[in-house]
């Protein structure tokens, strides 16, 4: 019998497995605490469990770490991790420093099937979904990789925010993403992140939005990137299935907590979507929604036909949004002296492998 990665299971799923074997379900909490809070690498370490239970866990499960194939560290403090998975595929995570706190950007798939024309990950095609264990492993393993101050409390963390904005489309792998989210936000025995500090980003898979909203209270971000269907479809094939009007209607029905806002991500590309007319349409179309806007000047990479607008054009677009009363910021790319673009570290590794 092939052993399973125990990180693939939510706490209720593990409780059910234990109950089937006439083992008290509360043991699942103890196991979770060892794995996610104490960072145990083996079941033998779990000394408050009986020998028979530990032997049963060893027989059925593993607690694997992701292999760090490469870690690049930028002069600005950005850390980019390339993880080699058990089947030889690669995925990425990026630790991004901020003014007051750090954010870990994680992946949900190997590659991506959405085909966005500006995205380097999309150029590599889609390989497979990540398992829940591989998703949660990115967070768990980066936590273990970072030093904690001496005397730090058990609940303190070297980073506070998590964003599902790495490789892949999270809503295309929603069951496993939801399992990972349940572990991330388990305040008793899991990784103890606040749901308010976690954001799931989507290109606009409207059919999956109700499931996300009903099953997890995390923040939602939507990659919009254009203000008319012709342009958006040219940039993002998902728009052929879910055009802008359909997407905005679904966002209007999305459940939000008091004073919560959906984040609209808008990648500014020179001569494509950065005109005053684009800003005016964006202002008008978002008016019925509770949103904040992240402007992202395009992160140029080799082989791309898209260009970054100059700083004056970016500042002008931002000012138009501010003048209209929107909360909007420019999110600058970090790690410009390393493989900064999403998917670039994986692409570099695959190129090395093919050249070998």
Coordinates of N, CA, C and O in Angstrom, one line a residue, residues 204-282:
X204 N -10.7 34.9 -12.9 CA -12.1 35.1 -13.1 C -12.9 33.9 -13.4 O -13.8 33.9 -14.3
X205 N -12.6 32.7 -12.8 CA -13.4 31.5 -13.0 C -14.7 31.7 -12.2 O -14.9 31.2 -11.1
X206 N -15.7 32.3 -12.8 CA -16.9 32.7 -12.2 C -17.6 31.5 -11.5 O -18.2 31.6 -10.4
X207 N -17.6 30.4 -12.2 CA -18.4 29.2 -11.7 C -17.9 28.7 -10.4 O -18.6 28.0 -9.7
X208 N -16.6 29.0 -10.0 CA -16.0 28.5 -8.8 C -16.1 29.5 -7.6 O -15.8 29.2 -6.5
X209 N -16.5 30.8 -8.0 CA -16.5 31.8 -6.9 C -17.5 31.5 -5.8 O -17.2 31.7 -4.6
X210 N -18.7 31.0 -6.1 CA -19.6 30.7 -4.9 C -19.0 29.6 -4.0 O -19.2 29.7 -2.7
X211 N -18.3 28.6 -4.5 CA -17.8 27.6 -3.6 C -16.7 28.2 -2.7 O -16.6 27.8 -1.5
X212 N -15.9 29.1 -3.3 CA -14.8 29.7 -2.4 C -15.5 30.6 -1.4 O -15.1 30.5 -0.2
X213 N -16.4 31.4 -1.8 CA -17.1 32.3 -0.8 C -17.8 31.6 0.3 O -17.9 32.0 1.4
X214 N -18.4 30.4 0.0 CA -19.2 29.7 1.0 C -18.3 28.9 1.9 O -18.7 28.5 3.0
X215 N -17.1 28.5 1.5 CA -16.3 27.6 2.3 C -15.0 28.2 2.9 O -14.4 27.5 3.7
X216 N -14.7 29.4 2.6 CA -13.5 30.0 3.3 C -13.7 31.5 3.4 O -14.1 32.2 2.4
X217 N -13.4 32.1 4.5 CA -13.5 33.5 4.7 C -12.3 34.4 4.3 O -12.2 35.5 4.7
X218 N -11.4 33.8 3.5 CA -10.2 34.6 3.1 C -10.6 35.7 2.1 O -11.7 35.8 1.6
X219 N -9.6 36.5 1.8 CA -9.8 37.7 0.9 C -9.8 37.2 -0.5 O -9.1 36.2 -0.9
X220 N -10.5 37.9 -1.4 CA -10.5 37.6 -2.8 C -9.9 38.7 -3.6 O -10.1 39.9 -3.4
X221 N -9.0 38.3 -4.6 CA -8.5 39.2 -5.5 C -8.8 38.7 -6.9 O -8.8 37.5 -7.2
X222 N -9.1 39.6 -7.8 CA -9.5 39.3 -9.2 C -8.6 40.0 -10.2 O -8.4 41.2 -10.1
X223 N -8.0 39.2 -11.1 CA -7.1 39.8 -12.1 C -8.0 40.3 -13.3 O -8.5 39.5 -14.1
X224 N -8.1 41.6 -13.4 CA -9.0 42.2 -14.4 C -8.3 42.5 -15.7 O -8.5 42.0 -16.8
X225 N -7.4 43.5 -15.6 CA -6.4 43.8 -16.6 C -6.9 44.5 -17.9 O -6.1 44.8 -18.8
X226 N -8.2 44.7 -18.0 CA -8.7 45.4 -19.2 C -10.1 45.9 -18.9 O -10.8 45.3 -18.0
X227 N -10.6 46.8 -19.7 CA -11.9 47.4 -19.4 C -12.9 47.2 -20.5 O -14.0 47.7 -20.5
X228 N -12.5 46.5 -21.6 CA -13.4 46.1 -22.6 C -13.2 44.6 -23.0 O -12.1 44.1 -22.8
X229 N -14.2 44.0 -23.4 CA -14.1 42.5 -23.7 C -13.1 42.2 -24.8 O -12.5 41.1 -24.7
X230 N -13.0 43.0 -25.8 CA -12.1 42.7 -26.9 C -10.7 42.6 -26.4 O -9.9 41.7 -26.7
X231 N -10.3 43.6 -25.6 CA -8.9 43.7 -25.1 C -8.7 42.6 -24.1 O -7.7 41.8 -24.1
X232 N -9.7 42.4 -23.2 CA -9.5 41.3 -22.2 C -9.4 39.9 -22.8 O -8.6 39.1 -22.3
X233 N -10.2 39.7 -23.7 CA -10.2 38.4 -24.4 C -8.9 38.1 -25.1 O -8.4 37.0 -25.1
X234 N -8.3 39.2 -25.7 CA -7.0 39.1 -26.3 C -5.9 38.8 -25.3 O -4.9 38.1 -25.6
X235 N -6.1 39.3 -24.1 CA -5.1 39.1 -23.1 C -5.3 37.8 -22.3 O -4.4 37.1 -21.9
X236 N -6.6 37.5 -22.0 CA -7.0 36.5 -21.1 C -8.1 35.6 -21.7 O -9.3 36.1 -21.7
X237 N -7.8 34.5 -22.2 CA -8.8 33.6 -22.9 C -10.0 33.3 -22.0 O -11.1 33.1 -22.5
X238 N -9.9 33.4 -20.6 CA -11.0 33.1 -19.8 C -12.2 34.0 -20.0 O -13.3 33.7 -19.8
X239 N -11.9 35.2 -20.6 CA -12.9 36.2 -20.8 C -13.9 35.8 -21.9 O -15.0 36.3 -22.0
X240 N -13.5 34.8 -22.8 CA -14.4 34.3 -23.8 C -15.5 33.5 -23.1 O -16.7 33.5 -23.6
X241 N -15.2 32.9 -22.0 CA -16.2 32.1 -21.2 C -17.0 33.0 -20.2 O -18.2 32.9 -20.1
X242 N -16.2 33.8 -19.5 CA -16.8 34.7 -18.5 C -16.4 36.1 -18.8 O -15.5 36.7 -18.3
X243 N -17.2 36.8 -19.7 CA -16.9 38.2 -20.1 C -17.0 39.1 -18.9 O -17.5 38.7 -17.8
X244 N -16.5 40.3 -19.1 CA -16.4 41.3 -18.0 C -17.8 41.5 -17.3 O -17.8 41.5 -16.0
X245 N -18.9 41.6 -18.0 CA -20.2 41.8 -17.4 C -20.6 40.6 -16.5 O -21.1 40.8 -15.4
X246 N -20.3 39.4 -16.9 CA -20.6 38.2 -16.1 C -19.7 38.2 -14.8 O -20.2 37.9 -13.7
X247 N -18.5 38.5 -15.0 CA -17.5 38.6 -13.9 C -18.0 39.6 -12.8 O -18.0 39.3 -11.6
X248 N -18.3 40.8 -13.3 CA -18.6 41.9 -12.4 C -20.0 41.6 -11.7 O -20.1 41.9 -10.5
X249 N -20.9 40.9 -12.3 CA -22.1 40.5 -11.7 C -21.9 39.5 -10.6 O -22.5 39.6 -9.5
X250 N -21.0 38.5 -10.8 CA -20.7 37.6 -9.8 C -20.0 38.2 -8.6 O -20.2 37.8 -7.5
X251 N -19.1 39.2 -8.9 CA -18.4 39.9 -7.8 C -19.4 40.6 -6.9 O -19.3 40.8 -5.7
X252 N -20.5 41.1 -7.6 CA -21.5 41.9 -6.8 C -22.2 41.0 -5.8 O -22.8 41.4 -4.8
X253 N -22.3 39.6 -6.1 CA -22.9 38.7 -5.2 C -22.0 38.0 -4.3 O -22.5 37.2 -3.5
X254 N -20.7 38.3 -4.4 CA -19.7 37.5 -3.6 C -19.9 38.0 -2.1 O -20.0 39.2 -1.8
X255 N -19.9 37.0 -1.1 CA -20.1 37.4 0.3 C -18.9 38.1 0.9 O -17.7 37.6 0.7
X256 N -19.1 39.3 1.5 CA -18.0 40.0 2.1 C -18.3 40.3 3.5 O -19.5 40.5 3.9
X257 N -17.3 40.3 4.4 CA -17.5 40.7 5.7 C -17.6 42.3 5.8 O -17.4 43.0 4.8
X258 N -18.0 42.7 7.0 CA -18.2 44.2 7.2 C -16.9 44.9 6.8 O -15.8 44.6 7.3
X259 N -17.0 45.9 5.9 CA -15.9 46.8 5.5 C -14.9 46.0 4.7 O -13.8 46.6 4.4
X260 N -15.1 44.8 4.3 CA -14.2 44.1 3.4 C -14.3 44.5 2.0 O -15.4 44.8 1.5
X261 N -13.3 44.5 1.2 CA -13.3 44.8 -0.2 C -12.6 43.8 -1.0 O -11.6 43.1 -0.5
X262 N -13.1 43.6 -2.2 CA -12.4 42.7 -3.2 C -11.3 43.5 -3.8 O -11.4 44.7 -4.1
X263 N -10.1 42.9 -4.0 CA -9.0 43.5 -4.6 C -9.1 43.3 -6.1 O -9.2 42.1 -6.6
X264 N -9.0 44.4 -6.9 CA -9.0 44.3 -8.3 C -7.5 44.5 -8.7 O -6.9 45.5 -8.5
X265 N -7.0 43.5 -9.4 CA -5.6 43.6 -9.9 C -5.6 44.0 -11.4 O -6.3 43.4 -12.2
X266 N -4.8 45.0 -11.6 CA -4.8 45.6 -13.0 C -3.4 45.8 -13.4 O -2.7 46.7 -12.9
X267 N -2.9 44.9 -14.3 CA -1.5 45.0 -14.8 C -1.5 46.1 -15.9 O -2.2 45.9 -16.9
X268 N -0.7 47.1 -15.7 CA -0.6 48.2 -16.7 C 0.4 47.8 -17.7 O 1.6 47.6 -17.5
X269 N -0.1 47.8 -19.0 CA 0.8 47.5 -20.1 C 0.7 48.6 -21.1 O -0.3 49.1 -21.5
X270 N 1.9 49.1 -21.5 CA 2.0 50.3 -22.3 C 1.3 50.1 -23.7 O 1.5 49.2 -24.4
X271 N 0.4 51.1 -23.9 CA -0.4 51.1 -25.2 C -1.5 50.1 -25.3 O -2.1 50.0 -26.3
X272 N -1.7 49.3 -24.2 CA -2.7 48.2 -24.2 C -3.9 48.6 -23.4 O -5.0 48.5 -23.8
X273 N -3.6 49.0 -22.1 CA -4.7 49.3 -21.2 C -4.4 50.4 -20.2 O -5.0 50.4 -19.1
X274 N -3.6 51.4 -20.7 CA -3.1 52.4 -19.7 C -3.6 53.8 -20.1 O -3.0 54.8 -19.7
X275 N -4.6 53.9 -21.0 CA -5.1 55.3 -21.4 C -6.0 55.9 -20.4 O -6.6 55.2 -19.5
X276 N -6.3 57.2 -20.6 CA -7.3 57.9 -19.8 C -8.7 57.2 -20.0 O -9.5 57.1 -19.1
X277 N -9.0 56.8 -21.2 CA -10.2 56.1 -21.5 C -10.4 54.8 -20.7 O -11.4 54.5 -20.2
X278 N -9.3 54.1 -20.6 CA -9.3 52.8 -19.8 C -9.6 53.2 -18.4 O -10.4 52.5 -17.7
X279 N -8.9 54.2 -17.9 CA -9.1 54.6 -16.5 C -10.6 55.0 -16.3 O -11.2 54.6 -15.2
X280 N -11.2 55.8 -17.2 CA -12.6 56.2 -17.1 C -13.5 55.0 -17.1 O -14.5 55.0 -16.3
X281 N -13.3 54.0 -17.9 CA -14.1 52.8 -18.0 C -14.0 52.0 -16.7 O -15.0 51.5 -16.1
X282 N -12.7 51.9 -16.2 CA -12.5 51.2 -14.9 C -13.2 51.8 -13.8 O -13.9 51.1 -13.0

